[in-house]
Coordinates of C-alpha atoms in Angstrom, one line a residue:
X930 CA 55.3 52.9 50.2
X931 CA 59.0 53.5 50.6
X932 CA 59.5 50.7 48.1
X933 CA 58.7 53.0 45.2
X934 CA 60.7 56.1 46.4
X935 CA 63.9 55.2 44.6
X936 CA 62.3 53.9 41.4
X937 CA 61.9 55.8 38.1
X938 CA 58.7 54.5 36.6
X939 CA 58.6 54.1 32.8
X940 CA 56.5 56.7 31.0
X941 CA 53.3 54.9 30.3
X942 CA 50.3 56.1 28.3
X943 CA 48.9 59.0 30.4
X944 CA 45.4 58.4 31.7
X945 CA 45.1 54.8 30.7
X946 CA 42.1 53.3 32.5
X947 CA 41.1 49.8 32.0
X948 CA 38.5 47.4 33.6
X949 CA 38.5 43.7 33.6
X950 CA 39.3 40.5 35.5
X951 CA 42.4 40.1 37.7
X952 CA 44.0 36.9 38.9
X953 CA 47.1 36.1 40.8
X954 CA 50.2 34.0 40.4
X955 CA 50.0 30.5 41.7
X956 CA 52.8 29.2 44.0
X957 CA 54.4 27.3 41.2
X958 CA 55.6 30.6 39.7
X959 CA 57.5 31.7 42.8
X960 CA 61.2 32.2 41.9
X961 CA 60.7 32.0 38.2
X962 CA 62.0 34.8 36.0
X963 CA 59.6 37.5 34.8
X964 CA 59.8 39.2 31.4
X965 CA 61.8 41.9 33.1
X966 CA 64.4 39.3 34.3
X967 CA 63.4 39.5 37.9
X968 CA 62.3 36.6 40.1
X969 CA 58.6 36.3 41.0
X970 CA 58.3 37.3 44.6
X971 CA 54.9 36.6 46.2
X972 CA 55.6 39.2 48.9
X973 CA 56.2 42.1 46.4
X974 CA 53.5 44.4 45.0
X975 CA 54.0 43.5 41.3
X976 CA 52.0 42.4 38.4
X977 CA 51.8 41.3 34.8
X978 CA 50.1 43.2 32.0
X979 CA 50.1 42.5 28.2
X980 CA 50.7 46.0 26.9
X981 CA 51.9 48.5 29.6
X982 CA 55.6 49.3 29.6
X983 CA 57.6 47.4 32.1
X984 CA 58.2 49.3 35.3
X985 CA 54.9 51.2 35.1
X986 CA 53.1 51.9 38.3
X987 CA 49.4 51.0 38.3
X988 CA 46.7 51.5 40.8
X989 CA 44.5 48.4 40.9
X990 CA 41.1 48.7 42.5
X991 CA 38.9 45.8 43.4
X992 CA 35.4 46.9 42.2
X993 CA 33.7 44.5 44.5
X994 CA 35.1 46.0 47.8
X995 CA 36.8 49.2 46.6
X996 CA 40.2 48.1 48.0
X997 CA 43.2 49.5 46.1
X998 CA 46.9 48.7 45.8
X999 CA 49.7 50.2 43.7
X1000 CA 51.7 47.6 41.8
X1001 CA 54.7 47.8 39.5
X1002 CA 54.4 46.0 36.1
X1003 CA 57.4 43.7 35.7
X1004 CA 56.0 40.9 33.6
X1005 CA 53.9 40.1 30.6
X1006 CA 50.6 38.4 30.8
X1007 CA 48.0 37.3 31.7
X1008 CA 47.4 34.9 28.9
X1009 CA 43.9 33.7 30.0
X1010 CA 41.1 35.2 27.9
X1011 CA 39.2 38.0 29.6
X1012 CA 42.0 38.8 32.2
X1013 CA 43.7 42.2 32.2
X1014 CA 46.3 41.7 35.0
X1015 CA 48.0 39.0 37.0
X1016 CA 49.1 40.0 40.5
X1017 CA 51.5 38.6 43.1
X1018 CA 50.0 37.0 46.2
X1019 CA 50.7 40.1 48.3
X1020 CA 48.8 42.4 45.9
X1021 CA 45.9 40.0 45.6
X1022 CA 45.7 39.7 49.4
X1023 CA 45.7 43.5 49.7
X1024 CA 42.7 43.6 47.3
X1025 CA 40.9 40.9 49.3
X1026 CA 40.7 38.5 46.4
X1027 CA 42.5 35.4 47.7
X1028 CA 39.4 33.3 48.4
X1029 CA 37.8 34.0 45.1
X1030 CA 40.9 33.8 43.0
X1031 CA 39.6 36.3 40.4
X1032 CA 38.2 39.8 40.9
X1033 CA 36.8 42.5 38.7
X1034 CA 39.2 45.4 38.8
X1035 CA 40.0 48.8 37.3
X1036 CA 43.5 49.8 36.4
X1037 CA 44.8 53.3 36.4
X1038 CA 48.4 54.4 35.6
X1039 CA 49.9 56.5 38.3
X1040 CA 53.0 58.7 38.4
X1041 CA 56.0 58.3 40.7
X1042 CA 54.2 60.5 43.3
X1043 CA 51.4 57.9 43.4
X1044 CA 48.8 60.3 41.9
X1045 CA 46.5 59.5 39.1
X1046 CA 47.9 60.7 35.8
X1047 CA 44.4 61.6 34.4
X1048 CA 40.9 60.7 35.1
X1049 CA 39.6 60.4 31.5
X1050 CA 41.8 59.5 28.6
X1051 CA 41.4 61.1 25.2
X1052 CA 41.1 58.7 22.3
X1053 CA 43.2 61.0 20.3
X1054 CA 46.2 60.6 22.6
X1055 CA 46.1 56.8 22.7
X1056 CA 47.3 54.4 20.0
X1057 CA 44.5 52.6 18.2
X1058 CA 45.6 49.2 19.6
X1059 CA 44.7 50.4 23.1
X1060 CA 41.4 52.2 22.3
X1061 CA 39.1 49.1 22.6
X1062 CA 40.4 48.5 26.1
X1063 CA 39.8 52.0 27.4
X1064 CA 36.8 53.0 29.5
X1065 CA 36.6 56.6 30.7
X1066 CA 36.0 57.3 34.3
X1067 CA 33.1 59.6 35.0

């Protein structure tokens, strides 16, 4: 993961853990600008999230096969009901979800050293807008 070594991740909500559905960008989005002003690159490990700060590193785990990948949030979305993250093709391929198109995943914010920031968030440390989305890891 040398790709992340020179990056300064944005300080995200420590310990944010979220579960839901993930999908991936279709080919028609290749080359389009993201909310961060970058071009969508299907070969990069990146993703879109509605609320996490841009440049946040997130470990995404496919709960059907336990495969994980660390992606950088560089876009806003997904805008389909019930989805928590959109991924690039490379990230989706790493998770083994290309054939199904959608997977049930868990998201965990990680620090620059690629370690989990926390295993169980405190509802007192998290803004009320995020609390309905949190699910503590036991």
